Short mmCIF file of C-alpha atoms in Angstrom, two decimals:
data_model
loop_
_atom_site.label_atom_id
_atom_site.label_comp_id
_atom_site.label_asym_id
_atom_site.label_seq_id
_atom_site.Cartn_x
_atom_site.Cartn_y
_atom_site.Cartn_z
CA UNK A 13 120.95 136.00 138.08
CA UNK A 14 123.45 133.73 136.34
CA UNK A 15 123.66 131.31 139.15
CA UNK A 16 119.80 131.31 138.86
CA UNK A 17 119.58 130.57 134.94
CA UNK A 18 122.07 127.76 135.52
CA UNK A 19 119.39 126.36 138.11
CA UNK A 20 116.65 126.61 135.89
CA UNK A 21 118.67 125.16 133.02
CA UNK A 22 119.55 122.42 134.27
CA UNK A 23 116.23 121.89 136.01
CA UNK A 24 115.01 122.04 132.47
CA UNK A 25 117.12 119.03 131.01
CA UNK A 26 116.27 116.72 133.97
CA UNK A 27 112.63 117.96 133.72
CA UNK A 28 112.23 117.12 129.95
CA UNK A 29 113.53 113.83 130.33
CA UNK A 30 110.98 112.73 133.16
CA UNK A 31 107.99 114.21 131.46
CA UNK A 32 108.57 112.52 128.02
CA UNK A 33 108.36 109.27 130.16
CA UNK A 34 105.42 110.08 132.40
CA UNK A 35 103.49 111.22 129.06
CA UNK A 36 104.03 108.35 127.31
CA UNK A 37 102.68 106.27 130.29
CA UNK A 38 99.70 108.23 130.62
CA UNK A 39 99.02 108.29 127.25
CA UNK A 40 99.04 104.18 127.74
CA UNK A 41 96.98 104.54 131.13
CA UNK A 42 94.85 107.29 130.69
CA UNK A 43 91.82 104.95 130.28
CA UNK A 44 92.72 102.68 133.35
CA UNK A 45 94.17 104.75 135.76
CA UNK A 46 92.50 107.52 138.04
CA UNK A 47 95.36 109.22 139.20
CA UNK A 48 98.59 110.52 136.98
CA UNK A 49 101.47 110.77 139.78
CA UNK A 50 103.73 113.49 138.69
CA UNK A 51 107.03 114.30 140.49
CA UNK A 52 109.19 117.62 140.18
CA UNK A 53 112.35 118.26 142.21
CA UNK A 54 113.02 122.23 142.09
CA UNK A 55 117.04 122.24 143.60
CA UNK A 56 115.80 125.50 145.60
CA UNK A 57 112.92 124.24 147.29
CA UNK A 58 112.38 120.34 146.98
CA UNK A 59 108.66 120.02 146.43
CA UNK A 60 106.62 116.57 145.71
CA UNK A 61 103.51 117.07 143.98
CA UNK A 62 100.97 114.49 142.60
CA UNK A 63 98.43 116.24 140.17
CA UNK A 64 95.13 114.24 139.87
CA UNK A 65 93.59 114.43 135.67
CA UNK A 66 92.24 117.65 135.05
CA UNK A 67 88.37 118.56 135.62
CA UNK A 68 86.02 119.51 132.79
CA UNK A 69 87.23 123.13 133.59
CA UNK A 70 90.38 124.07 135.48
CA UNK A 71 92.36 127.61 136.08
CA UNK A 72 95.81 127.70 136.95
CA UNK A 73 98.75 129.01 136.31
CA UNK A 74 100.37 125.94 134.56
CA UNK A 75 100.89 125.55 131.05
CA UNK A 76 100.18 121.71 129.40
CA UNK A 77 101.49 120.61 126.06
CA UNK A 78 99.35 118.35 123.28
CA UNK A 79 101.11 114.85 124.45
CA UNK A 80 100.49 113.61 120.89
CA UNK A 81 102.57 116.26 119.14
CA UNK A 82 104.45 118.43 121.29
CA UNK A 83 108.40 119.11 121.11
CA UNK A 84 111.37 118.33 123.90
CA UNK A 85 111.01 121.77 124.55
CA UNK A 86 107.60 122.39 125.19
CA UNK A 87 107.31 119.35 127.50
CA UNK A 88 110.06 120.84 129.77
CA UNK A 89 108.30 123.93 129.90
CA UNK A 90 105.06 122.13 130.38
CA UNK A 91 106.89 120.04 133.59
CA UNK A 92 108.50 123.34 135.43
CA UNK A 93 105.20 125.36 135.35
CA UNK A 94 103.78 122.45 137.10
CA UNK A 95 106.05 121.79 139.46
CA UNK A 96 105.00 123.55 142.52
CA UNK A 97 107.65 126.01 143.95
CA UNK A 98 108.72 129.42 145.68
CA UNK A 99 107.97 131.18 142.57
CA UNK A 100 104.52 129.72 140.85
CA UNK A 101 101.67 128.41 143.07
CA UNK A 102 98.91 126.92 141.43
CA UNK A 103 95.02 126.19 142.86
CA UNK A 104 94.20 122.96 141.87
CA UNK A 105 90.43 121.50 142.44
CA UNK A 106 90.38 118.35 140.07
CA UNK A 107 88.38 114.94 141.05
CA UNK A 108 90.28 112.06 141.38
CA UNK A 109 89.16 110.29 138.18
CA UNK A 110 89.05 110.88 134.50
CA UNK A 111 86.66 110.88 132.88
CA UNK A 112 86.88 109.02 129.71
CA UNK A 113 85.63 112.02 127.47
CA UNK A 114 88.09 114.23 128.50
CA UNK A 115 91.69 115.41 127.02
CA UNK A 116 94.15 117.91 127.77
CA UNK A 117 94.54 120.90 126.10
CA UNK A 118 95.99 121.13 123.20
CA UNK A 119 97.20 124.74 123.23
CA UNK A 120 99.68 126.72 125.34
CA UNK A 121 98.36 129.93 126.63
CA UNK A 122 99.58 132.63 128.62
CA UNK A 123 99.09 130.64 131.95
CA UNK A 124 95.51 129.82 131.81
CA UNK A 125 94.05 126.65 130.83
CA UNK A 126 90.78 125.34 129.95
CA UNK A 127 90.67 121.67 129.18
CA UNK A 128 88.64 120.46 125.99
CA UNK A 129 85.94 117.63 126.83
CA UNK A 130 84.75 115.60 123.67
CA UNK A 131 81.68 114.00 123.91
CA UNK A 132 81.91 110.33 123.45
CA UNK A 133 78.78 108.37 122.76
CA UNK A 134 78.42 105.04 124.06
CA UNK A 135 79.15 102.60 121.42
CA UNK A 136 76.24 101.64 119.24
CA UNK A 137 74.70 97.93 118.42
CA UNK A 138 72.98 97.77 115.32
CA UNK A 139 70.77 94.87 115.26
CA UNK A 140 71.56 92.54 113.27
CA UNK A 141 68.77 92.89 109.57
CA UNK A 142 66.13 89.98 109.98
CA UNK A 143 66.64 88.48 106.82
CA UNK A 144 65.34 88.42 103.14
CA UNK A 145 64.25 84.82 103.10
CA UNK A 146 62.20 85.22 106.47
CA UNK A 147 60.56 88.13 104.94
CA UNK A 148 59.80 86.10 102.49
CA UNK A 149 58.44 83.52 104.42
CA UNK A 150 56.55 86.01 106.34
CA UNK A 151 54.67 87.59 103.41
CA UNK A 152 53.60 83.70 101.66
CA UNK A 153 52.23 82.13 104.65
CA UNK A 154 49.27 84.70 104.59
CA UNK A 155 49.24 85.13 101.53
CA UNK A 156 48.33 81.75 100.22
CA UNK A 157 46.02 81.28 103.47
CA UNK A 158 44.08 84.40 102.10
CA UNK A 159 44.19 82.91 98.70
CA UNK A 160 42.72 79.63 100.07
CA UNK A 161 40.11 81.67 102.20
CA UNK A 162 39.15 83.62 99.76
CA UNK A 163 38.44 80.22 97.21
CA UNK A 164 36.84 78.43 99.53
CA UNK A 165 34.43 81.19 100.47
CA UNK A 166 33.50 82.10 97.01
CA UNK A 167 33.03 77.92 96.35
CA UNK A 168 30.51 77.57 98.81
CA UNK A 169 28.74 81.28 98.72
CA UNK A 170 28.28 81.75 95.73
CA UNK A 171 27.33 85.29 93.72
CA UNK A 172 25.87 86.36 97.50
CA UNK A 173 28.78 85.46 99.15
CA UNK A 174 30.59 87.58 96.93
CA UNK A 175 28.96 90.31 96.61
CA UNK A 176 29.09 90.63 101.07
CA UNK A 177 32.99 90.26 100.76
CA UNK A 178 33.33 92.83 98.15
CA UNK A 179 31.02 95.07 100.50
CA UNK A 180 33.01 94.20 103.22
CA UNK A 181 36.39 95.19 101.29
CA UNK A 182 34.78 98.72 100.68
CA UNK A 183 34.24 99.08 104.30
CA UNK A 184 37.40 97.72 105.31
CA UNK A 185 39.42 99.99 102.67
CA UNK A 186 37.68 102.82 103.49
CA UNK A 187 38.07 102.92 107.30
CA UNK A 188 41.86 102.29 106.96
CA UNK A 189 42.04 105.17 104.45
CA UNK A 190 40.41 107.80 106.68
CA UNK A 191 41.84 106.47 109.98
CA UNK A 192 45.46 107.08 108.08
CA UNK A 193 44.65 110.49 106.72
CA UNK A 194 42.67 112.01 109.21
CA UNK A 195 43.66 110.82 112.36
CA UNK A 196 47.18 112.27 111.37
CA UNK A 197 45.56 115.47 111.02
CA UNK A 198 43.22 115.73 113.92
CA UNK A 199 42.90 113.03 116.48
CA UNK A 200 38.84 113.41 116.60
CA UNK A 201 36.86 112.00 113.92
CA UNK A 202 33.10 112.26 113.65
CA UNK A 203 32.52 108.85 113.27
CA UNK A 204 28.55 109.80 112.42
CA UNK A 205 29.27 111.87 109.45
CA UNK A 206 32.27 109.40 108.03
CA UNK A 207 29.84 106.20 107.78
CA UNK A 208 27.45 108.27 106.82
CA UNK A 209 29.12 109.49 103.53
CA UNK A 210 30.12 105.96 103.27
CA UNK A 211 26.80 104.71 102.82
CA UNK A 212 25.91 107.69 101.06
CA UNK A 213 28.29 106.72 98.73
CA UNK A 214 27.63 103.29 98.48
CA UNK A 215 24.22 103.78 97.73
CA UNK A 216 25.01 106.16 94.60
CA UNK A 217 27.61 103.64 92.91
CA UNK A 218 27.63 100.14 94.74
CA UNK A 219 24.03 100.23 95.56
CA UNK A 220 22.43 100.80 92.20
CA UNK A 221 23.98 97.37 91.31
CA UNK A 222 23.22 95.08 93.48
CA UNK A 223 19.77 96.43 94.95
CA UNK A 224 17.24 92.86 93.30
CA UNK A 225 16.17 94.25 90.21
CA UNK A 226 12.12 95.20 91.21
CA UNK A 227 14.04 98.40 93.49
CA UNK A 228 15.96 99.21 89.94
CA UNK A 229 13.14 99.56 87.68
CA UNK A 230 11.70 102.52 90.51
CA UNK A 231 14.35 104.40 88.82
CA UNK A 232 13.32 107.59 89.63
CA UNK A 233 12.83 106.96 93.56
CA UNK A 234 16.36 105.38 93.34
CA UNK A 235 17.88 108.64 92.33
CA UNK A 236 15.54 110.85 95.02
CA UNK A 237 17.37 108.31 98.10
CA UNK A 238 20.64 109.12 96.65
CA UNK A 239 20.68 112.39 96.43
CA UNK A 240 18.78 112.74 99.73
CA UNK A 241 21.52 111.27 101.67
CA UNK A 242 23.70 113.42 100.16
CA UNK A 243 21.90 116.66 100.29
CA UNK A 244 21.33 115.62 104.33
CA UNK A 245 25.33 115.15 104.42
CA UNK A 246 25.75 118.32 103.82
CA UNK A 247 23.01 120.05 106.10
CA UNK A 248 24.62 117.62 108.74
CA UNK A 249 27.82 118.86 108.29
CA UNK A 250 27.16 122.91 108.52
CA UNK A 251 25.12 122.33 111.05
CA UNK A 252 27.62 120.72 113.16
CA UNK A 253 30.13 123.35 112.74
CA UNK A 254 27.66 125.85 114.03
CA UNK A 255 26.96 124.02 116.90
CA UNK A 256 30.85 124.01 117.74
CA UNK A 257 33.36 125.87 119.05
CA UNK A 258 36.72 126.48 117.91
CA UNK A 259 36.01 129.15 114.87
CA UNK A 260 38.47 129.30 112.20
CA UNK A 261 40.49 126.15 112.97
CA UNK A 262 37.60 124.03 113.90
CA UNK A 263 35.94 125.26 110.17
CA UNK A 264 39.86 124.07 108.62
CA UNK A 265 40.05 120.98 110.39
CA UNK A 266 36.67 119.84 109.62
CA UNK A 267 36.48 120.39 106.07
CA UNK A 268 40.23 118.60 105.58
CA UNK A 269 38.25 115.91 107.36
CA UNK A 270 34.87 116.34 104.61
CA UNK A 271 37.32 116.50 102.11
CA UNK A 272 39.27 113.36 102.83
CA UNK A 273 35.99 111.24 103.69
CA UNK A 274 35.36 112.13 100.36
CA UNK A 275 38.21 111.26 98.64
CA UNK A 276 38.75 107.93 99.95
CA UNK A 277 35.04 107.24 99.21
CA UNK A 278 35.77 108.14 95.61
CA UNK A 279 39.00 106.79 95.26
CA UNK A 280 38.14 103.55 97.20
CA UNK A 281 34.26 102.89 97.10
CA UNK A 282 33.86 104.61 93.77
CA UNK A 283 36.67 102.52 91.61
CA UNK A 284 35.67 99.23 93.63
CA UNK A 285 31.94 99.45 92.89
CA UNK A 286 32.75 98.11 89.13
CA UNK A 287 33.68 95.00 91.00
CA UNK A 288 29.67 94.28 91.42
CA UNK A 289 29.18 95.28 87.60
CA UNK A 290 31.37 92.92 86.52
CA UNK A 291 30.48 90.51 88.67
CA UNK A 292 26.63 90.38 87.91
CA UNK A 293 26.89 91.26 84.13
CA UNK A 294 29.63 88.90 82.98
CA UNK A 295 30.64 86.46 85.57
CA UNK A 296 32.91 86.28 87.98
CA UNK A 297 35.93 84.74 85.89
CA UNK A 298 36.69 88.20 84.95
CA UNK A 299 37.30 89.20 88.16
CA UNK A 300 39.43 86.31 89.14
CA UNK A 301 41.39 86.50 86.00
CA UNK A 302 42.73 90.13 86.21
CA UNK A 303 42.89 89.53 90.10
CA UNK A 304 45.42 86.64 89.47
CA UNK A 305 46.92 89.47 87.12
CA UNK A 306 47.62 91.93 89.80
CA UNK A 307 49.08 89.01 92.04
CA UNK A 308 51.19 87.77 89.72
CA UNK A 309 52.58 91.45 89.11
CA UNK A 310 52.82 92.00 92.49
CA UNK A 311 54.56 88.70 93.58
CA UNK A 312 57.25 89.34 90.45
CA UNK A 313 58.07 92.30 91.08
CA UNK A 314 58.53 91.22 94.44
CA UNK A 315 61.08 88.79 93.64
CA UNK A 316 63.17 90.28 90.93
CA UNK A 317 63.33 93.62 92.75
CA UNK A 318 64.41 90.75 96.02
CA UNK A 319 66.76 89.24 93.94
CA UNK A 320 68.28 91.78 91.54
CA UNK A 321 66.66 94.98 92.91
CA UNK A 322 69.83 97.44 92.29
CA UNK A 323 68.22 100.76 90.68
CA UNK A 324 65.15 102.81 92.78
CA UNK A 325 62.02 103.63 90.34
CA UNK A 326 60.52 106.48 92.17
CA UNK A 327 63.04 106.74 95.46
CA UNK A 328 60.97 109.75 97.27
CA UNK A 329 57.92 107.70 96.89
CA UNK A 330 59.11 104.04 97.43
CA UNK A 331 62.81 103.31 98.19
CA UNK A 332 62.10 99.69 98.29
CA UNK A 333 60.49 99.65 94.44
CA UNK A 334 63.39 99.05 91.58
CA UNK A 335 63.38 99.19 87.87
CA UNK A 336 64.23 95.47 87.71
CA UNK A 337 61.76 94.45 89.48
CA UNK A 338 58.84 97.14 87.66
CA UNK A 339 59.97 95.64 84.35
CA UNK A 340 60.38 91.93 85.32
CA UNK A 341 57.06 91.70 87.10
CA UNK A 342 55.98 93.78 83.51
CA UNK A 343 57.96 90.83 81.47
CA UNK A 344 56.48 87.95 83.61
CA UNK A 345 52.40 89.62 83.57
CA UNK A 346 52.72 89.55 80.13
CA UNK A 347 54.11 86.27 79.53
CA UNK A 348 51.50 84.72 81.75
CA UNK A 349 48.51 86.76 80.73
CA UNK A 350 47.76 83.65 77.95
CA UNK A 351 48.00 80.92 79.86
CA UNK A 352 46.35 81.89 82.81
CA UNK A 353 42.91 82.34 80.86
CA UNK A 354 43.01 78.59 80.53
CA UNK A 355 43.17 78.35 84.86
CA UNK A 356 39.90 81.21 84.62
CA UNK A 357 38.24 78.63 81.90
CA UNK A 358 37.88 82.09 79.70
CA UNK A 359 37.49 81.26 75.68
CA UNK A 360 36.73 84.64 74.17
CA UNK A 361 39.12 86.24 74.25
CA UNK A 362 42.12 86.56 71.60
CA UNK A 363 45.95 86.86 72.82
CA UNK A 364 45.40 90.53 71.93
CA UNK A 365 43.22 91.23 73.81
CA UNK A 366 45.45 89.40 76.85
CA UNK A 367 48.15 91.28 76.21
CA UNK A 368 46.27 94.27 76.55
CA UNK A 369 44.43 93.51 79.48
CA UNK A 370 48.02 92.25 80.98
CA UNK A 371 50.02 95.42 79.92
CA UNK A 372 47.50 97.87 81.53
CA UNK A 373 48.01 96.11 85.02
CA UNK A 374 51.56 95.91 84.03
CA UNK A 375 52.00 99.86 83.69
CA UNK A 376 49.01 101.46 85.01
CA UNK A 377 47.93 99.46 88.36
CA UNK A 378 50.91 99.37 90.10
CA UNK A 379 50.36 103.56 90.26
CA UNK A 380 47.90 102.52 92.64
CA UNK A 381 50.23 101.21 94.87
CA UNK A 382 52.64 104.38 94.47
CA UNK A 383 49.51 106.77 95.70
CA UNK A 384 49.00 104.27 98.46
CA UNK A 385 52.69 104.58 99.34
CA UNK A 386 52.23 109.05 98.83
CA UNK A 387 49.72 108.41 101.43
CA UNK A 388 51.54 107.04 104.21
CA UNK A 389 54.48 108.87 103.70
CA UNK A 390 52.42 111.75 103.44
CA UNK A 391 51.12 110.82 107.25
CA UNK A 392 53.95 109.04 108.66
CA UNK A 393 51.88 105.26 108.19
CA UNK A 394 53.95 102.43 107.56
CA UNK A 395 50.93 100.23 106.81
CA UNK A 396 47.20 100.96 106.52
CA UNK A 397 46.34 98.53 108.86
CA UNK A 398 47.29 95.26 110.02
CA UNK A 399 44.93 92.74 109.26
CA UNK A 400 47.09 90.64 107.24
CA UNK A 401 50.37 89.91 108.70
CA UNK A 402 53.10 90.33 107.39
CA UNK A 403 51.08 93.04 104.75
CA UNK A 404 49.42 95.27 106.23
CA UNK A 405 46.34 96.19 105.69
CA UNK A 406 43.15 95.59 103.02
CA UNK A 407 44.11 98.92 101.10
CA UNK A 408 47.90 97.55 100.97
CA UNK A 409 46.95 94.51 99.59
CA UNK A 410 44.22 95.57 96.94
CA UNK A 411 45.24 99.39 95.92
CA UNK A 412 46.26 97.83 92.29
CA UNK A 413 43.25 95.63 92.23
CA UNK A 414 40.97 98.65 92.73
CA UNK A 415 42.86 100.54 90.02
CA UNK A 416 42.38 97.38 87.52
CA UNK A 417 38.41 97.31 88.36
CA UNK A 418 37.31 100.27 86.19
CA UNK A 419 39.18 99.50 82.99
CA UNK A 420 38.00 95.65 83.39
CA UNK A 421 34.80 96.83 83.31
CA UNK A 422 35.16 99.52 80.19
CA UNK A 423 37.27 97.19 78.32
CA UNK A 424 34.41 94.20 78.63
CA UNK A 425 31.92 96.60 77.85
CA UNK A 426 33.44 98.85 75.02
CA UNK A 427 36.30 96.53 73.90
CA UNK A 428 35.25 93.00 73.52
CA UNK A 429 31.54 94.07 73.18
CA UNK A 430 32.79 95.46 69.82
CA UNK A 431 34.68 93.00 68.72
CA UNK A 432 32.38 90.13 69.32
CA UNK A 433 29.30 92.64 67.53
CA UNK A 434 32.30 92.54 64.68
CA UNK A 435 32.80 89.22 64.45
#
């Protein structure tokens, strides 16, 4: 027994000295070498062994050490357990490579190992961010070729002309609306009964402006249409779920889908139609001049929240809007709500009453614009549409403008009405 436990001994100094040098070159070569040669000579039995890198899982009965951090002493354990001889034998099935996600244990166990694979993902290239300035370049180009559409359209139409793109708006806004909501909800729309409540609508608000004025003065028959279309909405719509199958969820799905026609006909169609009573009853410099309004809000707070944009406004509506750029586009409305009614060729109308008009789309239109951006969050949308490049859609463009119609309208009517009666 002594003679034995000097064997071992000194097999253990010769042992520890080889293995600290064959770990450190594999630790250097793990990634470029498939094989890890690793020679033991047992003064008993001489025995040569070359161990290939250890499989994802391996049983034998060899004990490894963590190459990072283990001692003198637990390497020389580590290389006499793996040396094959009389007394330890050791099944081995390991491929010839290694893989790259793989390491060696890091514990010592009572002769059984399991080696640890870490996952590695493959390395990541982020793509480079497109920049601000082509943004920027992307958003102006259509914008000023809608602005020069839109001018040169109204120049040589005329009140008509007008009153078939602000039709065409409606329609526009209102498909992109329900093709947002409801198609996120159910992928089959009845396309009969959505137009239909469209021009149902229409007829009740839009219509009873710009119908020539001998279909106005039949009052009464006016109001019997309008209600008839909607009464035969509704007899439509029962009748239609009665003809269906599904039960319960078909009743749910199509009444979300009633309920959102609705809304984005009220919400849309409804706050739009003033655009038509402004239009006809006091000229259509009042709706360029709080148009120009909204654009100017919208372009400002486009470039201070570009250039200086540091703190969110509402960050679980819109990341992207700041408070610099809210309260510069604010600073800049209002500073350019004067001069601009000079550009309209308006004359009646005090710097109060610009202020007002300029602090209301300052504060109160852009809200339109956060329940646009609700709404495709809401349904996963990025953009209602994409009509305009690099904007979107019609509802992304004019959800402020639409907010701004309704108060132009009272504020002519109630407002300056009562101060020019003053006067």
């Amino acid at each position: 027994m002594v003679k034995y436990a000097n064997i071992v001994t000194s097999f253990l100094v010769v042992a520890s000295v080889q293995w600290g040098s064959v770990a450190a070159s594999f630790k250097r070569t793990t990634t470029s070498s498939n094989r890890l040669p690793l020679s033991a000579t047992n003064r008993r039995n001489t025995v040569t062994t070359t161990l290939p890198p250890p499989p994802l899982s391996l049983t034998a009965s060899s004990r490894f050490t963590n190459l990072r951090g283990g001692s003198s002493e637990d390497e020389a354990s580590t290389a006499t357990t793996a040396t094959a001889s009389t007394t330890s034998s050791s099944t081995l099935d390991a491929p010839n490579s290694l893989p790259s996600n793989v390491k060696l244990p890091t514990s010592i166990g009572d002769g059984s190992t399991s080696v640890v694979a870490e996952s590695t993902a493959p390395p990541t290239t982020t793509k480079p961010k497109s920049s601000k300035w082509s943004n920027v370049q992307e958003r102006t180009v259509p914008a000023v070729l809608m602005l020069a559409g839109a001018y040169a359209w109204i120049k040589y139409t005329g009140t008509n002309g007008v009153i078939a793109l602000f039709t065409f708006l409606q329609a526009a806004m209102y498909s992109e609306g329900t093709n947002v909501v409801v198609s996120s909800s159910s992928p089959h729309q009845n396309s009969l009964e959505k137009w239909f409540i469209f021009v149902t609508f229409w007829m009740n608000t839009s219509g009873r402006i710009v119908f020539p004025t001998e279909w106005t003065t039949h009052k009464t028959m006016l109001d019997l249409v309008g209600y008839g279309m909607f009464a035969m909405s509704i007899v439509g719509f029962v009748l239609t779920l009665n003809a269906g199958e599904g039960g319960d969820a078909l009743f749910r799905t199509s009444l979300q889908q009633l309920s959102q026609y609705w809304m984005n006909a009220f919400i849309l169609v409804g706050q739009s139609s003033f655009w038509f009573a402004t239009l006809l009853q006091y000229g259509l410099p009042w709706i360029v001049y709080p148009a120009l309004l909204v654009i100017i809000n919208d372009t400002m707070a486009y470039v201070f929240g570009f250039s200086m944009g540091k703190n969110p406004l509402l960050p679980q509506i819109s990341p992207k809007k700041t408070w610099e750029g809210f309260v510069g586009a604010a600073l800049s409305t209002l500073l350019l709500a004067k001069p601009l009614l000079g550009v309209c060729k308006i004359d009646v109308i005090s710097l109060q009453h610009a202020l007002a008009i300029a602090a209301f789309i300052s504060f109160v239109s852009p809200f339109g614009g956060y329940l646009a951006s609700v709404t495709k969050r809401a349904h996963g949308a990025k953009d209602f549409g994409t009509l305009i490049p690099g904007h979107g859609g019609v509802v992304d463009r004019l959800d402020c403008q639409v907010m701004t119609a309704p108060f132009m309208y009272f504020f002519l009517k109630h407002i300056m009405a009562t101060t020019t009666t003053a006067e």
